[in-house]
Amino acid sequence: MNRITIVGTGYVGLTTGSCLASLGHQVICVDNDEVKIRMLQSCLIPIFEEGLELLVERGISSGKLTFSTDLISSVEQAEFIFLCLPTPPNNDGTADLTVLYDVLDRLKGKFASGSIVINKSTVPVHSAGVVAQILAQEVAVVSNPEFLREGSAVHDFLNPDRILIGCDDLSAGRRVADLYSSFNCPILFTDPLSAESVKYLANAFLAMKISFVNQSALFCHSVGSNVLEVMRGLSFDPRIGSMFLNPGPGWGGSCFPKDTRALTGMALASGEPMSLVTETIAANERHIQRSAQLIIDAAQNSENSDVRVAVLGLSFKADTDDTRESPALRILQIIQDVFNDVVAYDPHAKVQNRVVNHRVNTMDEALHGADVLAILTEWDEFRGLDPVHAQSLMRGNVIVDLRYLLNKELFCNKGFSVLAFGN
Ligand code: UGA
């Protein structure tokens, strides 16, 4: 059992804290947001994330997990201090490290002797060195990037494919590795610069993979092949793999857009621009616009002048309420600028009312009287849509299925026209 303090209770911090508590460590999660900390103390989870509530509940009742707004006293007794702080993008795409620097300034001189500061947030390459410099070698600094996905954060944390430890001081690195000793996965020790680079390049590679799939969907469309069949054909090559081959309306979220922009900025500044990543960002932007245009064209072809478009999905992917840089939300906004009657439904997405002109509470309400239905997020609920039921609610018969969820044949047999790139 170790005494651990987690600074920052966002997706990564809260998941890291509650999972480490579930492994038996004594964990304090600290945040300067008093409302959030009060909620967490009452076991109210501010984000929709499978399994998190249960872990927090167990952590609190076992006494292993506590929440506090008092940064200094939370850190003074800790052996390990995880920094899980937000690094939002500046206007030029570079990461804004104000929060990180502010926290470090306040913590200088407050650490227990022998404690270790661990950076989990995605921070620009060289940050571990900068942190060590700010702390004037007072503690060891270890870079330990996190690879969890929103929507499966708890599962991913507890079942990692690798643990990456970037350190100059190997004994500190080994102590951090020991925190994860119950996991059955490779633990990779490297230098801090390489660990920080892995995080950015992994996200950029994944974003590039999805953009490749989305561009392949356009290619398949133009030559008359089926992108789903094509991706299945690719997936059996272990060098390509079967994951992250799903075409969609474009990638988004709180990580890929921010991290790809930061990476291109760092690459440019280093004198070695990463043109593939620059093009991936541009291709994704074009894909979002093309996806919106597909829906607009379908709606403009409708016989009815008072066309109604129903949108299913607002979050950037299924199983999360997060709408940051969500392609679904971007597409909705483009469509709302063209048509007066656009109605949207999402089971969990957190979004300000003013952004969505007309949000309804059920899928049926959205479908009611719709001429065109657009599916933008892959929630399981949408997969279960029945063609006969859809027919009984909709006025029109066009579905733009940008997540490739529906059984096209079943819907076509009922007189629907199901549109998607390359399918
Ligand atoms: C991503 C990475 O997958 C995590 O490994 C990483 O830890 C995290 O960023 C981070 O840096 O914190 P996340 O943003 O939660 O995780 O979501 P993903 O599941 O990667 O999805 C990102 C976007 O790609 C979504 O818009 C999703 O719909 C899209 N996507 C994903 C596709 O369009 N097709 C796919 O096959 C997979």
Short mmCIF file of C-alpha atoms and ligand atoms in Angstrom, two decimals:
data_model
loop_
_atom_site.label_atom_id
_atom_site.label_comp_id
_atom_site.label_asym_id
_atom_site.label_seq_id
_atom_site.Cartn_x
_atom_site.Cartn_y
_atom_site.Cartn_z
CA MET A 1 0.00 0.00 0.00
CA ASN A 2 1.38 3.41 -0.99
CA ARG A 3 0.23 6.93 -0.27
CA ILE A 4 -0.73 8.51 -3.57
CA THR A 5 -2.03 11.96 -4.44
CA ILE A 6 -3.66 12.64 -7.76
CA VAL A 7 -3.71 16.29 -8.82
CA GLY A 8 -6.62 16.92 -11.21
CA THR A 9 -9.88 14.96 -11.34
CA GLY A 10 -10.65 14.94 -15.05
CA TYR A 11 -11.09 11.68 -17.00
CA VAL A 12 -7.51 10.59 -16.46
CA GLY A 13 -7.12 11.79 -12.85
CA LEU A 14 -10.39 10.41 -11.55
CA THR A 15 -9.91 7.09 -13.31
CA THR A 16 -6.29 6.78 -12.16
CA GLY A 17 -7.20 7.65 -8.57
CA SER A 18 -10.17 5.33 -8.25
CA CYS A 19 -8.38 2.46 -10.00
CA LEU A 20 -5.24 2.81 -7.83
CA ALA A 21 -7.48 2.86 -4.74
CA SER A 22 -9.14 -0.33 -5.99
CA LEU A 23 -5.65 -1.90 -6.14
CA GLY A 24 -5.26 -1.20 -2.43
CA HIS A 25 -3.37 2.10 -2.39
CA GLN A 26 -4.30 5.02 -0.16
CA VAL A 27 -5.36 7.74 -2.60
CA ILE A 28 -6.30 11.42 -2.28
CA CYS A 29 -7.72 13.09 -5.39
CA VAL A 30 -7.31 16.84 -5.29
CA ASP A 31 -8.88 19.51 -7.49
CA ASN A 32 -9.41 23.25 -7.18
CA ASP A 33 -13.04 22.92 -8.32
CA GLU A 34 -14.90 22.92 -4.99
CA VAL A 35 -18.27 21.98 -6.48
CA LYS A 36 -16.75 18.97 -8.21
CA ILE A 37 -14.94 17.82 -5.06
CA ARG A 38 -18.12 18.12 -3.01
CA MET A 39 -19.96 16.06 -5.63
CA LEU A 40 -17.26 13.40 -5.61
CA GLN A 41 -17.26 13.26 -1.81
CA SER A 42 -20.97 12.41 -2.11
CA CYS A 43 -20.15 9.85 -4.80
CA LEU A 44 -21.71 11.91 -7.59
CA ILE A 45 -19.62 11.40 -10.73
CA PRO A 46 -19.47 14.44 -13.01
CA ILE A 47 -18.81 12.35 -16.15
CA PHE A 48 -20.60 9.42 -17.77
CA GLU A 49 -18.04 6.62 -17.64
CA GLU A 50 -18.83 2.92 -17.30
CA GLY A 51 -17.75 1.43 -13.96
CA LEU A 52 -16.39 4.64 -12.47
CA GLU A 53 -19.20 5.28 -10.02
CA LEU A 54 -18.88 1.81 -8.54
CA LEU A 55 -15.12 2.18 -8.05
CA VAL A 56 -15.50 5.60 -6.42
CA GLU A 57 -18.25 4.26 -4.16
CA ARG A 58 -16.09 1.31 -3.11
CA GLY A 59 -13.05 3.52 -2.64
CA ILE A 60 -14.92 5.94 -0.40
CA SER A 61 -16.55 3.24 1.69
CA SER A 62 -13.27 1.34 2.17
CA GLY A 63 -11.57 4.58 3.20
CA LYS A 64 -8.95 4.12 0.46
CA LEU A 65 -10.18 7.04 -1.65
CA THR A 66 -10.72 10.60 -0.47
CA PHE A 67 -11.26 13.92 -2.23
CA SER A 68 -9.90 17.30 -1.27
CA THR A 69 -9.40 20.86 -2.50
CA ASP A 70 -6.35 21.35 -0.30
CA LEU A 71 -3.44 20.86 -2.68
CA ILE A 72 -0.59 21.45 -0.26
CA SER A 73 -1.69 19.24 2.59
CA SER A 74 -2.74 16.50 0.14
CA VAL A 75 0.77 16.39 -1.26
CA GLU A 76 2.86 16.80 1.89
CA GLN A 77 2.45 13.19 3.03
CA ALA A 78 2.34 11.55 -0.40
CA GLU A 79 4.96 9.15 -1.72
CA PHE A 80 3.69 9.46 -5.29
CA ILE A 81 2.11 12.57 -6.82
CA PHE A 82 0.40 12.05 -10.15
CA LEU A 83 -0.13 15.20 -12.22
CA CYS A 84 -3.29 14.73 -14.29
CA LEU A 85 -3.85 18.32 -15.28
CA PRO A 86 -5.56 19.81 -18.33
CA THR A 87 -3.28 20.94 -21.15
CA PRO A 88 -5.76 22.63 -23.51
CA PRO A 89 -4.60 23.95 -26.89
CA ASN A 90 -3.54 27.58 -27.34
CA ASN A 91 -4.80 29.38 -30.45
CA ASP A 92 -1.72 28.22 -32.36
CA GLY A 93 -2.29 24.57 -31.37
CA THR A 94 0.54 24.38 -28.83
CA ALA A 95 -0.34 23.00 -25.39
CA ASP A 96 -1.23 25.55 -22.73
CA LEU A 97 0.75 24.57 -19.64
CA THR A 98 -0.44 27.39 -17.37
CA VAL A 99 -2.28 25.07 -14.97
CA LEU A 100 0.71 22.73 -14.72
CA TYR A 101 3.15 25.57 -13.99
CA ASP A 102 0.79 27.11 -11.48
CA VAL A 103 0.45 23.84 -9.57
CA LEU A 104 4.22 23.28 -9.58
CA ASP A 105 4.87 26.80 -8.29
CA ARG A 106 2.54 26.18 -5.38
CA LEU A 107 4.03 22.78 -4.61
CA LYS A 108 7.69 23.80 -4.65
CA GLY A 109 9.32 22.90 -1.35
CA LYS A 110 6.27 21.02 -0.06
CA PHE A 111 7.13 17.47 -1.09
CA ALA A 112 8.04 14.74 1.39
CA SER A 113 11.60 13.59 0.98
CA GLY A 114 11.94 10.68 -1.45
CA SER A 115 8.57 11.32 -3.09
CA ILE A 116 8.12 11.05 -6.85
CA VAL A 117 6.21 13.36 -9.19
CA ILE A 118 4.64 11.49 -12.07
CA ASN A 119 3.33 13.19 -15.14
CA LYS A 120 0.32 11.45 -16.66
CA SER A 121 -1.11 14.34 -18.65
CA THR A 122 -0.18 14.60 -22.30
CA VAL A 123 2.51 17.26 -22.21
CA PRO A 124 4.92 18.51 -24.87
CA VAL A 125 8.18 16.66 -25.31
CA HIS A 126 10.76 18.12 -22.87
CA SER A 127 8.12 18.78 -20.18
CA ALA A 128 9.53 16.28 -17.69
CA GLY A 129 12.84 18.13 -17.87
CA VAL A 130 11.11 21.46 -17.39
CA VAL A 131 9.16 20.10 -14.41
CA ALA A 132 12.38 18.75 -12.86
CA GLN A 133 13.99 22.15 -13.39
CA ILE A 134 11.08 24.02 -11.77
CA LEU A 135 11.20 21.68 -8.81
CA ALA A 136 14.97 22.20 -8.66
CA GLN A 137 15.69 18.43 -8.37
CA GLU A 138 13.71 18.38 -5.10
CA VAL A 139 11.99 15.13 -6.16
CA ALA A 140 12.38 12.57 -8.92
CA VAL A 141 10.19 13.25 -11.97
CA VAL A 142 8.81 10.38 -14.00
CA SER A 143 6.84 10.52 -17.22
CA ASN A 144 4.09 7.87 -17.30
CA PRO A 145 1.66 8.63 -20.16
CA GLU A 146 -1.83 7.20 -19.99
CA PHE A 147 -3.43 5.43 -22.95
CA LEU A 148 -7.00 4.95 -21.71
CA ARG A 149 -9.97 5.82 -23.93
CA GLU A 150 -13.02 7.70 -22.79
CA GLY A 151 -16.01 5.39 -22.62
CA SER A 152 -13.84 2.46 -21.51
CA ALA A 153 -11.50 4.35 -19.18
CA VAL A 154 -11.75 2.02 -16.16
CA HIS A 155 -11.40 -1.10 -18.25
CA ASP A 156 -8.44 0.35 -20.15
CA PHE A 157 -6.67 1.48 -16.99
CA LEU A 158 -7.05 -1.91 -15.32
CA ASN A 159 -6.17 -3.86 -18.49
CA PRO A 160 -3.37 -1.87 -20.12
CA ASP A 161 -1.55 -3.17 -23.17
CA ARG A 162 1.64 -1.59 -21.83
CA ILE A 163 2.89 0.64 -19.03
CA LEU A 164 5.36 3.24 -20.20
CA ILE A 165 7.81 4.75 -17.75
CA GLY A 166 10.09 7.56 -18.84
CA CYS A 167 12.77 8.34 -16.27
CA ASP A 168 16.34 9.46 -15.82
CA ASP A 169 16.44 7.93 -12.35
CA LEU A 170 15.80 4.20 -12.84
CA SER A 171 15.20 3.51 -9.15
CA ALA A 172 12.35 6.09 -9.17
CA GLY A 173 11.06 4.52 -12.38
CA ARG A 174 11.03 1.07 -10.78
CA ARG A 175 9.11 2.36 -7.77
CA VAL A 176 6.45 3.75 -10.12
CA ALA A 177 6.40 0.44 -12.01
CA ASP A 178 5.75 -1.37 -8.72
CA LEU A 179 2.43 0.49 -8.42
CA TYR A 180 1.31 -1.50 -11.45
CA SER A 181 2.87 -4.81 -10.43
CA SER A 182 -0.50 -6.61 -10.41
CA PHE A 183 -1.00 -5.91 -14.14
CA ASN A 184 -0.14 -8.56 -16.62
CA CYS A 185 1.43 -6.41 -19.34
CA PRO A 186 4.85 -5.31 -20.52
CA ILE A 187 6.42 -2.47 -18.56
CA LEU A 188 8.65 -0.38 -20.78
CA PHE A 189 11.38 1.78 -19.27
CA THR A 190 12.70 4.57 -21.40
CA ASP A 191 13.93 8.12 -21.14
CA PRO A 192 11.40 10.93 -20.49
CA LEU A 193 11.72 12.48 -23.97
CA SER A 194 10.89 9.16 -25.62
CA ALA A 195 7.94 8.50 -23.28
CA GLU A 196 6.51 11.92 -24.05
CA SER A 197 7.04 11.35 -27.78
CA VAL A 198 5.29 7.95 -27.68
CA LYS A 199 2.09 9.53 -26.39
CA TYR A 200 1.85 12.09 -29.22
CA LEU A 201 2.95 9.72 -31.96
CA ALA A 202 0.57 6.95 -30.83
CA ASN A 203 -2.40 9.32 -30.98
CA ALA A 204 -1.27 10.76 -34.31
CA PHE A 205 -0.83 7.27 -35.76
CA LEU A 206 -4.33 6.26 -34.65
CA ALA A 207 -5.85 9.45 -36.06
CA MET A 208 -4.01 8.82 -39.32
CA LYS A 209 -5.33 5.25 -39.39
CA ILE A 210 -8.93 6.44 -39.07
CA SER A 211 -8.43 9.12 -41.70
CA PHE A 212 -6.98 6.45 -43.99
CA VAL A 213 -10.12 4.36 -43.43
CA ASN A 214 -12.39 7.34 -44.05
CA GLN A 215 -10.54 8.24 -47.23
CA SER A 216 -10.71 4.58 -48.28
CA ALA A 217 -14.49 4.81 -47.85
CA LEU A 218 -14.55 7.65 -50.39
CA PHE A 219 -12.34 5.63 -52.73
CA CYS A 220 -14.58 2.55 -52.37
CA HIS A 221 -17.59 4.75 -53.06
CA SER A 222 -16.09 6.03 -56.30
CA VAL A 223 -15.06 2.60 -57.62
CA GLY A 224 -18.18 0.80 -56.38
CA SER A 225 -16.59 -1.40 -53.70
CA ASN A 226 -17.76 -1.84 -50.13
CA VAL A 227 -15.56 -0.26 -47.47
CA LEU A 228 -16.74 -2.65 -44.75
CA GLU A 229 -15.81 -5.67 -46.86
CA VAL A 230 -12.54 -4.03 -47.81
CA MET A 231 -11.61 -3.29 -44.19
CA ARG A 232 -12.49 -6.85 -43.23
CA GLY A 233 -10.10 -7.99 -45.94
CA LEU A 234 -7.36 -5.73 -44.58
CA SER A 235 -7.94 -6.68 -40.95
CA PHE A 236 -6.63 -10.24 -41.23
CA ASP A 237 -3.15 -8.95 -41.95
CA PRO A 238 -1.63 -8.80 -38.45
CA ARG A 239 0.53 -5.91 -39.57
CA ILE A 240 -2.66 -3.88 -40.06
CA GLY A 241 -4.84 -5.40 -37.33
CA SER A 242 -8.59 -5.32 -36.94
CA MET A 243 -8.97 -2.40 -34.54
CA PHE A 244 -9.62 1.21 -35.47
CA LEU A 245 -10.81 0.30 -38.95
CA ASN A 246 -14.35 1.64 -38.60
CA PRO A 247 -15.26 4.38 -41.06
CA GLY A 248 -17.18 7.27 -39.55
CA PRO A 249 -17.96 10.97 -39.85
CA GLY A 250 -14.39 11.90 -38.83
CA TRP A 251 -12.42 11.67 -35.60
CA GLY A 252 -12.77 14.06 -32.68
CA GLY A 253 -12.72 14.21 -28.90
CA SER A 254 -10.53 15.85 -26.33
CA CYS A 255 -7.31 14.13 -27.44
CA PHE A 256 -6.77 13.48 -31.16
CA PRO A 257 -7.52 17.02 -32.39
CA LYS A 258 -5.50 18.65 -29.59
CA ASP A 259 -2.57 16.23 -29.75
CA THR A 260 -2.22 16.14 -33.55
CA ARG A 261 -2.18 19.95 -33.64
CA ALA A 262 0.38 20.09 -30.84
CA LEU A 263 2.52 17.47 -32.58
CA THR A 264 2.57 19.32 -35.91
CA GLY A 265 3.52 22.48 -34.00
CA MET A 266 6.37 20.72 -32.18
CA ALA A 267 7.55 19.06 -35.40
CA LEU A 268 7.58 22.35 -37.27
CA ALA A 269 9.47 24.05 -34.47
CA SER A 270 12.00 21.21 -34.42
CA GLY A 271 12.74 21.74 -38.11
CA GLU A 272 11.21 18.41 -39.18
CA PRO A 273 7.57 19.10 -40.12
CA MET A 274 5.37 15.98 -40.01
CA SER A 275 3.47 16.49 -43.25
CA LEU A 276 1.56 13.21 -42.87
CA VAL A 277 0.03 14.43 -39.61
CA THR A 278 -0.68 17.88 -41.08
CA GLU A 279 -2.49 16.19 -43.97
CA THR A 280 -4.34 13.87 -41.56
CA ILE A 281 -5.77 16.90 -39.76
CA ALA A 282 -6.78 18.50 -43.08
CA ALA A 283 -8.27 15.23 -44.38
CA ASN A 284 -10.33 14.87 -41.22
CA GLU A 285 -11.65 18.40 -41.58
CA ARG A 286 -12.62 17.69 -45.21
CA HIS A 287 -14.27 14.44 -44.15
CA ILE A 288 -16.44 16.18 -41.57
CA GLN A 289 -17.52 18.70 -44.24
CA ARG A 290 -18.18 15.91 -46.81
CA SER A 291 -20.24 14.03 -44.23
CA ALA A 292 -22.36 17.12 -43.56
CA GLN A 293 -22.77 17.68 -47.30
CA LEU A 294 -24.05 14.12 -47.78
CA ILE A 295 -26.85 14.86 -45.33
CA ILE A 296 -27.55 18.28 -46.85
CA ASP A 297 -27.79 16.80 -50.37
CA ALA A 298 -30.13 14.06 -49.14
CA ALA A 299 -32.38 16.60 -47.43
CA GLN A 300 -32.37 18.97 -50.40
CA ASN A 301 -33.54 16.09 -52.59
CA SER A 302 -36.56 15.57 -50.38
CA GLU A 303 -39.98 16.12 -51.98
CA ASN A 304 -41.08 18.22 -49.03
CA SER A 305 -40.17 21.88 -48.91
CA ASP A 306 -40.52 21.92 -45.10
CA VAL A 307 -37.92 19.16 -44.80
CA ARG A 308 -37.21 17.79 -41.33
CA VAL A 309 -33.80 16.27 -40.56
CA ALA A 310 -33.37 14.02 -37.52
CA VAL A 311 -29.89 13.58 -36.08
CA LEU A 312 -28.99 10.66 -33.84
CA GLY A 313 -25.82 11.21 -31.80
CA LEU A 314 -24.01 14.28 -30.51
CA SER A 315 -21.11 12.90 -28.46
CA PHE A 316 -17.77 12.38 -30.24
CA LYS A 317 -18.19 8.62 -29.97
CA ALA A 318 -20.44 6.15 -28.14
CA ASP A 319 -20.37 5.46 -24.39
CA THR A 320 -19.28 8.95 -23.42
CA ASP A 321 -21.16 12.17 -22.75
CA ASP A 322 -18.19 14.19 -24.05
CA THR A 323 -18.89 16.49 -27.01
CA ARG A 324 -15.50 18.20 -27.15
CA GLU A 325 -14.49 18.54 -30.82
CA SER A 326 -17.29 16.13 -31.66
CA PRO A 327 -17.71 15.58 -35.42
CA ALA A 328 -21.40 14.86 -34.72
CA LEU A 329 -21.87 18.27 -33.14
CA ARG A 330 -19.91 19.99 -35.92
CA ILE A 331 -22.08 18.31 -38.54
CA LEU A 332 -25.25 19.19 -36.64
CA GLN A 333 -24.23 22.84 -36.58
CA ILE A 334 -23.56 22.86 -40.33
CA ILE A 335 -26.96 21.30 -41.02
CA GLN A 336 -28.74 23.67 -38.65
CA ASP A 337 -27.33 26.59 -40.68
CA VAL A 338 -28.99 25.22 -43.82
CA PHE A 339 -32.32 23.82 -42.58
CA ASN A 340 -34.84 25.27 -40.13
CA ASP A 341 -36.19 21.99 -38.86
CA VAL A 342 -33.39 19.86 -37.42
CA VAL A 343 -34.10 17.72 -34.40
CA ALA A 344 -31.39 15.92 -32.43
CA TYR A 345 -31.25 13.08 -29.92
CA ASP A 346 -28.39 11.66 -27.87
CA PRO A 347 -28.86 9.50 -24.75
CA HIS A 348 -26.07 11.12 -22.71
CA ALA A 349 -24.23 13.91 -24.54
CA LYS A 350 -23.45 16.93 -22.39
CA VAL A 351 -23.99 19.97 -24.54
CA GLN A 352 -25.19 23.51 -23.98
CA ASN A 353 -28.81 24.04 -25.02
CA ARG A 354 -27.99 27.01 -27.22
CA VAL A 355 -25.78 24.85 -29.47
CA VAL A 356 -28.58 22.43 -30.36
CA ASN A 357 -31.68 24.15 -31.75
CA HIS A 358 -34.08 21.33 -30.96
CA ARG A 359 -33.01 18.46 -28.72
CA VAL A 360 -35.48 15.73 -27.84
CA ASN A 361 -35.43 13.06 -25.15
CA THR A 362 -36.04 9.88 -27.12
CA MET A 363 -35.07 8.34 -30.42
CA ASP A 364 -38.76 7.98 -31.35
CA GLU A 365 -39.36 11.69 -30.85
CA ALA A 366 -36.45 12.42 -33.16
CA LEU A 367 -37.69 10.08 -35.86
CA HIS A 368 -41.27 11.35 -35.70
CA GLY A 369 -42.09 13.11 -39.00
CA ALA A 370 -38.45 13.12 -40.18
CA ASP A 371 -37.72 13.12 -43.89
CA VAL A 372 -34.04 12.32 -43.48
CA LEU A 373 -32.40 10.51 -40.59
CA ALA A 374 -28.66 10.95 -39.97
CA ILE A 375 -26.75 8.65 -37.61
CA LEU A 376 -23.59 10.32 -36.30
CA THR A 377 -22.59 8.45 -33.12
CA GLU A 378 -22.44 4.66 -32.72
CA TRP A 379 -24.61 4.27 -29.59
CA ASP A 380 -25.92 0.70 -29.21
CA GLU A 381 -29.44 2.05 -28.93
CA PHE A 382 -29.27 3.22 -32.56
CA ARG A 383 -28.06 -0.17 -33.77
CA GLY A 384 -31.33 -1.68 -32.55
CA LEU A 385 -33.49 0.51 -34.80
CA ASP A 386 -36.16 -1.59 -36.47
CA PRO A 387 -37.06 -0.71 -40.09
CA VAL A 388 -40.79 -1.24 -39.61
CA HIS A 389 -40.77 0.94 -36.51
CA ALA A 390 -38.72 3.60 -38.29
CA GLN A 391 -41.16 3.52 -41.20
CA SER A 392 -44.11 4.01 -38.86
CA LEU A 393 -42.54 7.17 -37.43
CA MET A 394 -40.73 8.84 -40.32
CA ARG A 395 -42.33 10.81 -43.13
CA GLY A 396 -39.46 10.20 -45.54
CA ASN A 397 -37.32 7.16 -46.31
CA VAL A 398 -33.73 8.36 -46.42
CA ILE A 399 -31.15 7.39 -43.81
CA VAL A 400 -27.57 8.68 -43.84
CA ASP A 401 -25.76 6.11 -41.74
CA LEU A 402 -22.32 7.63 -41.14
CA ARG A 403 -21.48 5.01 -38.48
CA TYR A 404 -22.50 2.04 -40.65
CA LEU A 405 -24.71 0.68 -37.88
CA LEU A 406 -27.79 -0.51 -39.70
CA ASN A 407 -28.36 -3.65 -41.70
CA LYS A 408 -28.68 -1.95 -45.06
CA GLU A 409 -30.44 -4.84 -46.75
CA LEU A 410 -33.20 -5.00 -44.12
CA PHE A 411 -33.86 -1.28 -44.45
CA CYS A 412 -33.69 -1.28 -48.25
CA ASN A 413 -36.20 -4.15 -48.33
CA LYS A 414 -38.59 -1.88 -46.48
CA GLY A 415 -38.15 0.86 -49.07
CA PHE A 416 -35.49 2.92 -47.30
CA SER A 417 -32.56 4.43 -49.07
CA VAL A 418 -29.51 4.05 -46.81
CA LEU A 419 -26.58 6.31 -47.70
CA ALA A 420 -22.97 6.08 -46.52
CA PHE A 421 -19.62 6.48 -48.23
CA GLY A 422 -18.53 3.21 -49.78
CA ASN A 423 -21.46 1.11 -48.66
C1 UGA B 1 -7.72 8.39 -27.60
C2 UGA B 1 -6.79 7.17 -27.68
O1 UGA B 1 -7.48 6.09 -28.31
C3 UGA B 1 -6.33 6.73 -26.29
O2 UGA B 1 -5.42 5.67 -26.40
C4 UGA B 1 -5.65 7.92 -25.60
O3 UGA B 1 -5.25 7.59 -24.29
C5 UGA B 1 -6.63 9.07 -25.53
O4 UGA B 1 -7.03 9.44 -26.88
C6 UGA B 1 -5.92 10.24 -24.89
O5 UGA B 1 -4.95 10.72 -25.45
O6 UGA B 1 -6.25 10.58 -23.75
P1 UGA B 1 -10.32 8.79 -27.03
O7 UGA B 1 -10.08 10.17 -27.51
O8 UGA B 1 -11.00 8.58 -25.73
O9 UGA B 1 -8.90 8.01 -26.91
O10 UGA B 1 -11.19 8.04 -28.12
P2 UGA B 1 -10.95 6.97 -29.28
O11 UGA B 1 -11.68 5.74 -28.95
O12 UGA B 1 -9.53 6.86 -29.65
O13 UGA B 1 -11.74 7.69 -30.50
C7 UGA B 1 -11.27 8.91 -31.06
C8 UGA B 1 -12.10 9.29 -32.27
O14 UGA B 1 -11.87 8.39 -33.35
C9 UGA B 1 -13.61 9.27 -32.04
O15 UGA B 1 -14.18 10.38 -32.68
C10 UGA B 1 -14.06 7.96 -32.67
O16 UGA B 1 -15.40 7.97 -33.10
C11 UGA B 1 -13.11 7.89 -33.86
N1 UGA B 1 -12.92 6.52 -34.36
C12 UGA B 1 -12.26 5.59 -33.62
C13 UGA B 1 -13.41 6.18 -35.63
O17 UGA B 1 -14.03 7.01 -36.34
N2 UGA B 1 -13.19 4.92 -36.09
C14 UGA B 1 -12.52 3.99 -35.38
O18 UGA B 1 -12.36 2.84 -35.87
C15 UGA B 1 -12.06 4.34 -34.11
#
